[in-house]
Structures are given as C-alpha cells and as structure tokens.
Tab-separated table of C-alpha atoms in Angstrom:
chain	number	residue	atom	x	y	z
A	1	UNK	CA	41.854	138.431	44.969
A	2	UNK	CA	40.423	140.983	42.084
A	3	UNK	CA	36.901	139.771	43.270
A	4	UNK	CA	37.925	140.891	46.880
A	5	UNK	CA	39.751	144.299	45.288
A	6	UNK	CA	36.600	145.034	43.301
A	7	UNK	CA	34.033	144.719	46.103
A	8	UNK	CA	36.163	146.812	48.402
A	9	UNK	CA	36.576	149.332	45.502
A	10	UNK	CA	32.793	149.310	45.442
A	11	UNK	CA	31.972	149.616	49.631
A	12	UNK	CA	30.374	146.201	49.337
A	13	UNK	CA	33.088	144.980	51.696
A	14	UNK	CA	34.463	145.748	54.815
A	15	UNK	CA	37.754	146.957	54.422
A	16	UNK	CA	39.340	144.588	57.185
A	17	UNK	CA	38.022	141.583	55.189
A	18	UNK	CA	40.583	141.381	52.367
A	19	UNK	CA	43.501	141.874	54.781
A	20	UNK	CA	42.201	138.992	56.738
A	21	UNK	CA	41.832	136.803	53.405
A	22	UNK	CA	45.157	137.471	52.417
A	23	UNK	CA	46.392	136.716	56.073
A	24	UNK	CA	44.324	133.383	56.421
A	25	UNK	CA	46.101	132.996	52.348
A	26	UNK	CA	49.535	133.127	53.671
A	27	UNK	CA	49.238	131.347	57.163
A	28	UNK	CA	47.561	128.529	55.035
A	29	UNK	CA	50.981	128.673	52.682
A	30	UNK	CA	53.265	128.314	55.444
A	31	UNK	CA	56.510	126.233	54.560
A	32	UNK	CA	60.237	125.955	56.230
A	33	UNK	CA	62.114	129.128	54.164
A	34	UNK	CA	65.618	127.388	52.638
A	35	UNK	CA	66.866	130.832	51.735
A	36	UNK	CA	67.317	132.911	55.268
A	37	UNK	CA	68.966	131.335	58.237
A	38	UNK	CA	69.230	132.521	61.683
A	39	UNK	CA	72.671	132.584	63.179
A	40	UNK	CA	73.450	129.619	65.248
A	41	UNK	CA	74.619	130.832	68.119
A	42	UNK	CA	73.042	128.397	71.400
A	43	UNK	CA	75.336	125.761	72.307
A	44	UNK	CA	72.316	123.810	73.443
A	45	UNK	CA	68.650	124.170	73.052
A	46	UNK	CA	66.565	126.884	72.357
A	47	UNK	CA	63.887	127.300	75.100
A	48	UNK	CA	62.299	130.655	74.415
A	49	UNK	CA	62.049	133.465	71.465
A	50	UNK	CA	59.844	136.971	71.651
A	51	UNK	CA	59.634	139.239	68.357
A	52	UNK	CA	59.171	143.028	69.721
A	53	UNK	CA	56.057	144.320	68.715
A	54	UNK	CA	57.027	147.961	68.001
A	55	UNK	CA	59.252	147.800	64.905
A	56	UNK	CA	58.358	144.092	64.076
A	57	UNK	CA	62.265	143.861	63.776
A	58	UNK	CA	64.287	142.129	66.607
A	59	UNK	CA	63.722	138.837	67.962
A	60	UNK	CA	65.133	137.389	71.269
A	61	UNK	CA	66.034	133.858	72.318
A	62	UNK	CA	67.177	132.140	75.281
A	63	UNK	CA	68.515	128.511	75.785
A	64	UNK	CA	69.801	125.951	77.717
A	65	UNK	CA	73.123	127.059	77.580
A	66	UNK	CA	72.233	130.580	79.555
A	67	UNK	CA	72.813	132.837	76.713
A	68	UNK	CA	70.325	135.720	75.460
A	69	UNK	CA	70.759	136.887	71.802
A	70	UNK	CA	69.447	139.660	69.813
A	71	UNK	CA	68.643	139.235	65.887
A	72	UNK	CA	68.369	141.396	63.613
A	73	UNK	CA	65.203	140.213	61.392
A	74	UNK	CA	65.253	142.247	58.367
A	75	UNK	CA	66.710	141.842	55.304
A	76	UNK	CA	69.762	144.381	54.756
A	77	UNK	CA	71.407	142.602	52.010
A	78	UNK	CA	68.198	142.704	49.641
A	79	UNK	CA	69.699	139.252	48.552
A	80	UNK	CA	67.011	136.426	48.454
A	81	UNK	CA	69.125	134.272	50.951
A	82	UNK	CA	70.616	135.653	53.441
A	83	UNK	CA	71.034	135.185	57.401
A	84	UNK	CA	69.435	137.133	59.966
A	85	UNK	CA	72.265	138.223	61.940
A	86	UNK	CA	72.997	138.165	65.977
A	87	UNK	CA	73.419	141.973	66.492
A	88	UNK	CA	74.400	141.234	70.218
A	89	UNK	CA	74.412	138.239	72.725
A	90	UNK	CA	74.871	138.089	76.769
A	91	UNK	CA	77.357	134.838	76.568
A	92	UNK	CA	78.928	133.090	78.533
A	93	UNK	CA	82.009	135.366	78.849
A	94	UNK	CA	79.492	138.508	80.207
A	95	UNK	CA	80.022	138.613	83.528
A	96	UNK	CA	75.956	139.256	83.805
A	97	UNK	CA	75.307	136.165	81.719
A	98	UNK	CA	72.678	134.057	83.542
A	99	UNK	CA	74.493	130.909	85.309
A	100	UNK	CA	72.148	127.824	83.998
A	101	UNK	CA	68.832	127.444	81.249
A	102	UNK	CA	67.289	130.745	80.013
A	103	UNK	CA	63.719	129.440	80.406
A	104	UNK	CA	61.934	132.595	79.405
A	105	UNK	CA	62.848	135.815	77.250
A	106	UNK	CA	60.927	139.027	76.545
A	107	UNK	CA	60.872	142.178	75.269
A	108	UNK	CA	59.223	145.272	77.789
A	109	UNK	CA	55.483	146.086	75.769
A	110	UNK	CA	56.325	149.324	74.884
A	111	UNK	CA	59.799	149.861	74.272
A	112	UNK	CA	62.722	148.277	72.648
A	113	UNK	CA	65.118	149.967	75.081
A	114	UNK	CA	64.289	146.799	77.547
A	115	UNK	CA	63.467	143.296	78.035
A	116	UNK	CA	63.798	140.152	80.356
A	117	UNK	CA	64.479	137.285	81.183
A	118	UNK	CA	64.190	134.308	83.765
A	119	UNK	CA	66.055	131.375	84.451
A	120	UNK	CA	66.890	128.478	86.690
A	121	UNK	CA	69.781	130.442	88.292
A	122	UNK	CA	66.726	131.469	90.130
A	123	UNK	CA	67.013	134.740	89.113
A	124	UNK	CA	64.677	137.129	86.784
A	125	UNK	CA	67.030	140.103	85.421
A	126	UNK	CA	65.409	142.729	83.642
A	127	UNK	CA	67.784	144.586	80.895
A	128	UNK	CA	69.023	147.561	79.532
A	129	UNK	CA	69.201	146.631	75.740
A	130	UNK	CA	71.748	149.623	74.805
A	131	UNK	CA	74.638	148.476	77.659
A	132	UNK	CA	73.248	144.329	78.173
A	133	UNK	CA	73.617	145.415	81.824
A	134	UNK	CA	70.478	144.379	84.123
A	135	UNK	CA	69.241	147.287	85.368
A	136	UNK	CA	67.190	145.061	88.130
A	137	UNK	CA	67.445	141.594	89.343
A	138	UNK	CA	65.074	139.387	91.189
A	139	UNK	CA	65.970	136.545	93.236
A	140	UNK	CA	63.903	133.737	94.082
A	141	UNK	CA	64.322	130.666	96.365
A	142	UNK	CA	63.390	128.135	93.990
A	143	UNK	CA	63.861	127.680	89.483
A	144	UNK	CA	62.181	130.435	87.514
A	145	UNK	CA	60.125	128.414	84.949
A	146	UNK	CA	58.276	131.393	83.369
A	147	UNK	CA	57.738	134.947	83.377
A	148	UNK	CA	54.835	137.417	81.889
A	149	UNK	CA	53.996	141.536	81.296
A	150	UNK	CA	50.901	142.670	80.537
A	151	UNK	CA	50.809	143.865	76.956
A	152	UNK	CA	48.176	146.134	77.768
A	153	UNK	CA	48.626	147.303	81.217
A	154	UNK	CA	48.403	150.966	81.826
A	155	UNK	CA	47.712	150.810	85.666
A	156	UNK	CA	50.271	148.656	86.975
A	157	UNK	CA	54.064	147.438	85.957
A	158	UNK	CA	53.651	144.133	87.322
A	159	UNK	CA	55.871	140.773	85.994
A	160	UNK	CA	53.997	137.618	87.139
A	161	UNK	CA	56.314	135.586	87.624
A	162	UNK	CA	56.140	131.347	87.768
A	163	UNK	CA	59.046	129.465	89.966
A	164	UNK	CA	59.880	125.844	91.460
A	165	UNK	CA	57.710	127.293	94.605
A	166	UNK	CA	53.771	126.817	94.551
A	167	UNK	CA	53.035	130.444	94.835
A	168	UNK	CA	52.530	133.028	92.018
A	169	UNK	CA	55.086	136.122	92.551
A	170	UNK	CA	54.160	139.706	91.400
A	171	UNK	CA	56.964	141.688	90.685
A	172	UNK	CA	57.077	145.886	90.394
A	173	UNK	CA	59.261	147.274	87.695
A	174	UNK	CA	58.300	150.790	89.164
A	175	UNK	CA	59.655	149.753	92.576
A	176	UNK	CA	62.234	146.809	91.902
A	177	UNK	CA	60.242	144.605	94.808
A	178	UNK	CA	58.247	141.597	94.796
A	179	UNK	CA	54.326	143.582	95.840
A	180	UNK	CA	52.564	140.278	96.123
A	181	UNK	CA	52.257	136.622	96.183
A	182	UNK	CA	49.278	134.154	94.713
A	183	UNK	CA	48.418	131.370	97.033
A	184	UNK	CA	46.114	128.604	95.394
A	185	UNK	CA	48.296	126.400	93.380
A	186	UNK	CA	49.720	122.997	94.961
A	187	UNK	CA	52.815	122.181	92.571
A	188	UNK	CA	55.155	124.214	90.599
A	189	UNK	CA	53.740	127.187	88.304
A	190	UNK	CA	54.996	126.405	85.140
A	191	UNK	CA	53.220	128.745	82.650
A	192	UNK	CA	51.960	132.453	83.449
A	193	UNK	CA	49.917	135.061	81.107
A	194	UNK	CA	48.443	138.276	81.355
A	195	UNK	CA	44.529	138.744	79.545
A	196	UNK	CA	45.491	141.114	76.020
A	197	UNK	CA	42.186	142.284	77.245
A	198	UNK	CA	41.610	143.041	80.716
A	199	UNK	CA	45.026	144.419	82.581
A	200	UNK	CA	44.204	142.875	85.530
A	201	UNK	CA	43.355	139.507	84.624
A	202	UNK	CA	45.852	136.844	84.887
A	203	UNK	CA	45.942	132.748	84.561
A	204	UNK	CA	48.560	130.538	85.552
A	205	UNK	CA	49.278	127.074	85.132
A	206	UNK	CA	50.935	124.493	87.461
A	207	UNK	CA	52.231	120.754	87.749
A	208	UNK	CA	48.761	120.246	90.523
A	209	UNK	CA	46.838	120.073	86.738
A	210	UNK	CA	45.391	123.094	87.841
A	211	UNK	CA	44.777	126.501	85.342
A	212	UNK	CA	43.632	129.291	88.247
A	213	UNK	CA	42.655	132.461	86.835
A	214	UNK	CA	43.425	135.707	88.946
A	215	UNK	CA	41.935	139.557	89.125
A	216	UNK	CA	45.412	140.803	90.713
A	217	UNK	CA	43.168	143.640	92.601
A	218	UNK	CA	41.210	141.260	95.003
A	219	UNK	CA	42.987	139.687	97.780
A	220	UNK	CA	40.524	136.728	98.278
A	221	UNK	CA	42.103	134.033	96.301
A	222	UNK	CA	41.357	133.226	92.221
A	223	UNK	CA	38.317	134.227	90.501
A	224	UNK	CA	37.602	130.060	89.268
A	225	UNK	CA	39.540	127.421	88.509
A	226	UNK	CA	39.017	125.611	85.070
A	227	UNK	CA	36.861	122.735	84.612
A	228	UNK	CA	37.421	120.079	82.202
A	229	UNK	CA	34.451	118.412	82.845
A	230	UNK	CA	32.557	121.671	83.247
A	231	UNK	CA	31.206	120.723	86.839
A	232	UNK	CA	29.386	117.347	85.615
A	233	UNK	CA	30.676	115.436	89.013
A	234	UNK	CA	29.948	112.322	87.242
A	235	UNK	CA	32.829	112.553	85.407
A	236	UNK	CA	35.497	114.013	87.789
A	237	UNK	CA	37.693	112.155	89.963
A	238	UNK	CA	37.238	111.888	93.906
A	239	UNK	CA	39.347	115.086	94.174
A	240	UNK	CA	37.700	118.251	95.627
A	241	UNK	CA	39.607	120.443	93.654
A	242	UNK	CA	38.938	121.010	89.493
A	243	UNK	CA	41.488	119.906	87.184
A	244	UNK	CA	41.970	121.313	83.926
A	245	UNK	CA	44.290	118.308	82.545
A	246	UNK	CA	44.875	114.883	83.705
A	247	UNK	CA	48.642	115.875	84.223
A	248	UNK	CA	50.919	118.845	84.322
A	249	UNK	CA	49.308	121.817	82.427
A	250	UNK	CA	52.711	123.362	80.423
A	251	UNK	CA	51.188	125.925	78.398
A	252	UNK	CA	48.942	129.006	78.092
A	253	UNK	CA	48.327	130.909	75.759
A	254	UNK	CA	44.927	133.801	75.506
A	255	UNK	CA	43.863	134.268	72.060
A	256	UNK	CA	44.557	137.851	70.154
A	257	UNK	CA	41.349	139.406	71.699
A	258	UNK	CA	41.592	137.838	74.591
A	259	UNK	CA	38.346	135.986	74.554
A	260	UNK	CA	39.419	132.580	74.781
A	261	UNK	CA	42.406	130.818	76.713
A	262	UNK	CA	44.228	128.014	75.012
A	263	UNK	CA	45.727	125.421	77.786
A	264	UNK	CA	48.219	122.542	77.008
A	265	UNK	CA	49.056	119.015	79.616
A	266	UNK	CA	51.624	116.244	79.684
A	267	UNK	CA	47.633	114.171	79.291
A	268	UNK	CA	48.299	115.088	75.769
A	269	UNK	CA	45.608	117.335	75.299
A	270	UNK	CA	45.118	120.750	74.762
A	271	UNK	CA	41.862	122.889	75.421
A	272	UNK	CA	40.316	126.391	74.832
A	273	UNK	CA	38.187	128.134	77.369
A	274	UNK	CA	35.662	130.664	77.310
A	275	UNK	CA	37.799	133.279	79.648
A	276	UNK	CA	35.164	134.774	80.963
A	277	UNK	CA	33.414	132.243	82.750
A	278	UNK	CA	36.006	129.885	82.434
A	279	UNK	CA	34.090	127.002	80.779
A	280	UNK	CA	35.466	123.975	78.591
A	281	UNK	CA	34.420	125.117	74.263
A	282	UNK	CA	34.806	120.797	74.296
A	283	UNK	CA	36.846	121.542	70.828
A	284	UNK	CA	38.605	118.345	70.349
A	285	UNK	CA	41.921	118.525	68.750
A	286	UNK	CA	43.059	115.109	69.081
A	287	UNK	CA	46.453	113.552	70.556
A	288	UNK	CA	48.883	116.621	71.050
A	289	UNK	CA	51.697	115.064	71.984
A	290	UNK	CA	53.494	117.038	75.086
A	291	UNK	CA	56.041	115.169	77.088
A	292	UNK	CA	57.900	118.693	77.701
A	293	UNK	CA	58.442	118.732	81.842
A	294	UNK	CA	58.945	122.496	81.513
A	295	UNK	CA	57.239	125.351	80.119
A	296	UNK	CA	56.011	124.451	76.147
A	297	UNK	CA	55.652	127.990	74.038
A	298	UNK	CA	52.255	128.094	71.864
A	299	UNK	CA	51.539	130.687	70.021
A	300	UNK	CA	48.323	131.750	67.569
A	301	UNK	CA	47.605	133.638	64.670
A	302	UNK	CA	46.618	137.359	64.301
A	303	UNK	CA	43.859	138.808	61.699
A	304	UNK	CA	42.886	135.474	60.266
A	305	UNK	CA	39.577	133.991	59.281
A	306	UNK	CA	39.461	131.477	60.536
A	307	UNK	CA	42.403	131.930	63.461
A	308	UNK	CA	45.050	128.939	64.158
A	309	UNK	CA	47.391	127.985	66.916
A	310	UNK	CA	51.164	126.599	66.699
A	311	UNK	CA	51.871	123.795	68.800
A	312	UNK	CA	55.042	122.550	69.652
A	313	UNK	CA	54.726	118.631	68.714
A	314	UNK	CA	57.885	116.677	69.234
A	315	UNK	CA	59.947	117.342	66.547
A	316	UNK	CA	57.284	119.581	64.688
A	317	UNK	CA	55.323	122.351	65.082
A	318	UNK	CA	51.346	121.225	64.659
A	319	UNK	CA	49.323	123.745	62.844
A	320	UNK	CA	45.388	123.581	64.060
A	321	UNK	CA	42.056	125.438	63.347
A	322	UNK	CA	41.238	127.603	66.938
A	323	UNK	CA	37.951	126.834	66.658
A	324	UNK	CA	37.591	123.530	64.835
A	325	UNK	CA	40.425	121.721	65.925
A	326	UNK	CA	41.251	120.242	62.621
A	327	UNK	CA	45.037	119.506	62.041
A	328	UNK	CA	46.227	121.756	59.192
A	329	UNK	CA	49.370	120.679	58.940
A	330	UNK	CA	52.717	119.704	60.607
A	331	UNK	CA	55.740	121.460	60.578
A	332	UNK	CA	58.526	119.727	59.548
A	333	UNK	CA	62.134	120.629	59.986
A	334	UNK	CA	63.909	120.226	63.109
A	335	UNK	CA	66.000	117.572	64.050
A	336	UNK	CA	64.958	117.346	67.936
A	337	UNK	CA	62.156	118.304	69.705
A	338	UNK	CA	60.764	121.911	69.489
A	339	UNK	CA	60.426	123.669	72.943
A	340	UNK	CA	59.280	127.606	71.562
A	341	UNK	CA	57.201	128.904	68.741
A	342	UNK	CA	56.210	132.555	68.008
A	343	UNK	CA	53.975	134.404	64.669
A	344	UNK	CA	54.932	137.438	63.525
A	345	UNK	CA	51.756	138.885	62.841
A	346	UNK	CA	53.044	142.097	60.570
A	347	UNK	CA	54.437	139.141	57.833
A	348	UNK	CA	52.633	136.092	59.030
A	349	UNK	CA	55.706	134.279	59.026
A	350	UNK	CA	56.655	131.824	62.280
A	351	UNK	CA	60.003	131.302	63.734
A	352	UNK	CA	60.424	128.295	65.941
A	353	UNK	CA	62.853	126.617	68.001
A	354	UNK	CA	63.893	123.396	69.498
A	355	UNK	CA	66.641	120.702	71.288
A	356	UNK	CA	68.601	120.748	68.113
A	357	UNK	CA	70.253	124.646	69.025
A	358	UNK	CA	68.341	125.693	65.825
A	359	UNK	CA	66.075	128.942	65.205
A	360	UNK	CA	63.938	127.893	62.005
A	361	UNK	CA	61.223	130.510	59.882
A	362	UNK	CA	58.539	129.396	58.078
A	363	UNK	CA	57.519	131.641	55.254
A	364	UNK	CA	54.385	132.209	53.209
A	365	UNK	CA	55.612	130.631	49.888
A	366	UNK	CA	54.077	132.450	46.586
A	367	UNK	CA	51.797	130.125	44.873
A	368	UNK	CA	52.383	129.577	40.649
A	369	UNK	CA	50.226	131.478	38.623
A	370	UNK	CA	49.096	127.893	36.908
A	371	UNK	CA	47.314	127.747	40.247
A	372	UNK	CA	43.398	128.105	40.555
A	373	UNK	CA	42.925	131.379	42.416
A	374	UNK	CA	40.721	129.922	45.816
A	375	UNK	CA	42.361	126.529	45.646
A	376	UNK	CA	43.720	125.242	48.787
A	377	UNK	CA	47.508	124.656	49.077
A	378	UNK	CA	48.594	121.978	51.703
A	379	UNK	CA	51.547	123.072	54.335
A	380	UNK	CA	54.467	121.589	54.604
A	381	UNK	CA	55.310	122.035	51.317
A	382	UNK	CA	57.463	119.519	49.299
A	383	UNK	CA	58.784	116.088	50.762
A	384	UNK	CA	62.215	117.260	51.202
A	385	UNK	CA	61.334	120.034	53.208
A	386	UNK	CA	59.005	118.253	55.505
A	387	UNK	CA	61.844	115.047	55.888
C-alpha cells in the first residue's frame, strides 16, 4: 500500500491504479459479515434486490411472497452490529401489493423518487417511492419474468420488459403504453438487459437457448444471435437457428463498460461474449450449477483489476475471475438456494439472497497486521462461516 501511496505521490502512477488495488484488495477479502443483519421481512424467498446508484444507500427486494421492501443500508447507530432496517414495505395488507412472486425489482436510473417492479400477477407497476402508490401499471397476458431500464439512456424511457409470451415488450414511461414488440425468440424471455454503453442496444434471453441482441431503432429483426460454437457447423446441432446454451439461458448480465456480455443456462454453463460482434471469448469456467427455471441474478464487480462475477450456485454464491474463469471462492451462508446477488460498488461489499427468506452481506474483512502486505487471503473466511 505505501509502495502504491509513494509512486502516486511521485506521478509514477496513474491515479486510478491504487483505487483499483485496493478494490481488487477488498473484493478478494470478501466474507459473510456476523455483525449487521438485514431485517427479515419475506415470508418466502427472496427473488430480486437493486441498490440505487445515487446515494449508494437504499436497497430493494422482492420475493415470492409479493412483497417489495425498502432498507435502509447505512449505519445510524455507529454500533459495530447492527441491522439494516426496513424503512417501508408494500405487504400484503397494501391494497397495491402485487397478488403472486415479485420476480424483478428496481430502482428508476436517476432518481430515488421511483422504481419498479414485475411479477407473475402479470403486471409491471412502476412506483412512487414517497406514497408506495403505482403511479403506472402495465398489464400483460402472460407471467412477467423480468424487467430492465437503461442506465444510460438519454433518448428514450423505454422498460424492456420479458413475460411467459415469446415476444420482447417495450414499454414508455413518458407515455404509459407498450411502443413496441420484439419478434425473434421461440420460448419464454426470461432475462432482459440494456448495453451500460450504447442506449440502444439491448439482449435478451429465452427458454428457445437463444441470447438475441437488439438495436431498438431498426425494425428488421435482431442485430445476431450468439454463437456458442462461433459458426464452426461441425459442431452445432441440425438446428438452423444458433444456440447460445444447450438449455434455457436464465441470466444476463453486460460487464461495467459494457464490452462484454456474461450469459448463464440450465446446461450448466455460463459464457462471456465479445458484445460487439457477438462472438464466444471460449473462457471456460467449469460446472456452474443452474437448475433455477426462472430468472437467476448475476452480478460483477466495478473498478477491479482483474474484474469478477457473482454467481448464484445452489446454496452459494460462486466468486470467478471475468476473464480467466478461475473459481475464487464460494460463498457460503445460506441455508437454501440463492436466486439474487448484487455489488455495491461504492464499498465493494455484496448482498445476496435466496429460498431461505434471508438477505445476507458479505463484507471486506480487515486483514491482521501480522499479515504480509501482498499476500493473498482466501474467501470464505473461517469454517464456521462458510458451514
């Protein structure tokens, strides 16, 4: 650390490359945090949680049970344990409270003031934070499995939208209408996501094994559709179309600069693309174990060298190297399967959540001074906390 402090000091750095050291330093120090709970307030499983972006502060979940709660991440009490508090909750008593499984929370990109949510009521509401009163609902014929907003978008206020029907439906906050519908899938859409670099870009994923990506401005179809095999015919099956997995594709996930697109199947694999031309890097991560029929949360790292993705892995969260695919770590700590993961990039911290009803964080523990400054501390941290 003084070696990276002195070199700065001197301009024989760049400035950005301690910050990433020291991010890369916690990430790799990542264990379950005994001292600060999250209120238990899901009757049944946790299925989705978004951390705003603006104040780094409140965190949204949704479950199985149909209720939405707020917390309250910081720490008021100053105590070192202490409980990060529900500071409101749509439950079941709200008249507005959404009828069956929250699959999909989150908060509007710019502004605390709103966020939303989908669900297999077949409706997507989107929410006045102050009141909890939607100030717009959708309604869909078929399950809403997933929803997305561009983070980025300028141009446009569209929600992509994934349902129980094969086509892709764009949604207009500005107007309160569906605009426009995606044809190309042949199975349910169960993952959407916006490029964090192009506004109009957008990829979806579907039970057909399929991962189509999508410039929203051209009305003649998808731009490609991934390739696993990377167009050796040799290799592919007697299907005309590409496949991405060799089963449903659950998860999507484009990395912090938008560069790459991470992809996740029931065939127990999960792959990273080039996003521009939509080509197979062939990183091998191994077995990821996905068995998850709906929508499976992954989430990566921010301002790391190198960067690494959180898998849910049955009962764990898997920790891997982006570009590498080497298996950090596992998670340890829930009792049931984990369905949601998401980084908070401003602490590198992680909250996850699973079957068990539970909202876990994982901390950045301090190392002991006894340690060798550059040695490499294992996640996980101590038996007990991984049992």
């Amino acid at each position: 650390m003084l070696g990276f402090l002195t070199a700065r000091q001197a301009g024989l750095d760049d400035p950005l490359r301690l910050r990433r050291a020291e991010s890369t330093r916690r990430v790799l120090n990542l264990e379950l945090n005994h001292d600060r709970d999250v209120d238990r307030i899901h009757s049944n499983g946790v299925n989705t949680i978004d951390i705003e972006v603006i104040e780094g502060r409140y965190m949204l979940s949704g479950g199985a049970d149909g209720v939405i709660v707020v917390y309250d991440l910081e720490n008021n009490s100053r105590k070192p344990q202490y409980t990060c508090k529900a500071v409101c909750t749509v439950g079941r008593s709200s008249r507005y409270v959404h009828r069956f499984s929250v699959e999909t929370v989150q908060w509007y990109p710019h502004d605390t003031g709103m966020f939303v949510s989908s669900s297999f009521d077949k409706t997507m509401k989107v929410w006045d934070t102050e009141t909890l009163k939607p100030a717009e609902v959708f309604q869909f014929e078929g399950n809403v499995y997933c929803h997305h907003m561009s983070p980025i978008a300028r141009k446009h206020s569209l929600i992509a939208v994934g349902t129980k029907d094969q086509k892709v439906q764009l949604c207009d906050l500005k107007s309160g209408s569906r605009i426009q519908v995606l044809q190309g899938h042949r199975g349910e859409v169960l993952s959407v996501r916006w490029s964090p670099r192009y506004e109009h870009i957008l990829a979806t994923a579907s039970t057909d094994s399929r991962v189509l990506v999508w410039d929203v401005r051209r009305a003649s179809g998808s731009l490609f559709s991934l390739d696993q095999h990377n167009g050796d015919k040799s290799k592919a099956s007697s299907e005309a179309v590409n496949t991405a997995h060799n089963g449903r594709v659950n998860g999507l996930c484009f990395t912090v600069d938008g560069l790459y697109l991470l992809t996740t199947g029931t065939d127990d694999r999960m792959r990273l693309w080039n996003s521009a031309n939509g080509k197979n890097t062939l990183v091998n991560y191994g077995k990821v174990s996905n068995e998850s029929r709906k929508g499976l949360k992954i989430t990566v790292s921010r301002s790391c060298s190198p960067e690494f993705v959180f898998v849910p892995c049955g009962s764990s969260v898997a920790v891997y190297t982006l570009h590498t695919g080497e298996l950090v770590t596992m998670l340890r700590g829930h009792y049931n399967n984990v369905d949601c993961c998401q980084f908070h990039p401003d602490y590198q911290e992680l909250y996850s959540g699973g079957k068990d009803c539970n909202i876990l964080a994982w901390v950045p523990v301090v190392r002991p001074p006894d340690v060798e400054e550059g040695t490499a501390v294992k996640v996980g941290g101590s038996p007990e906390a991984r049992s």
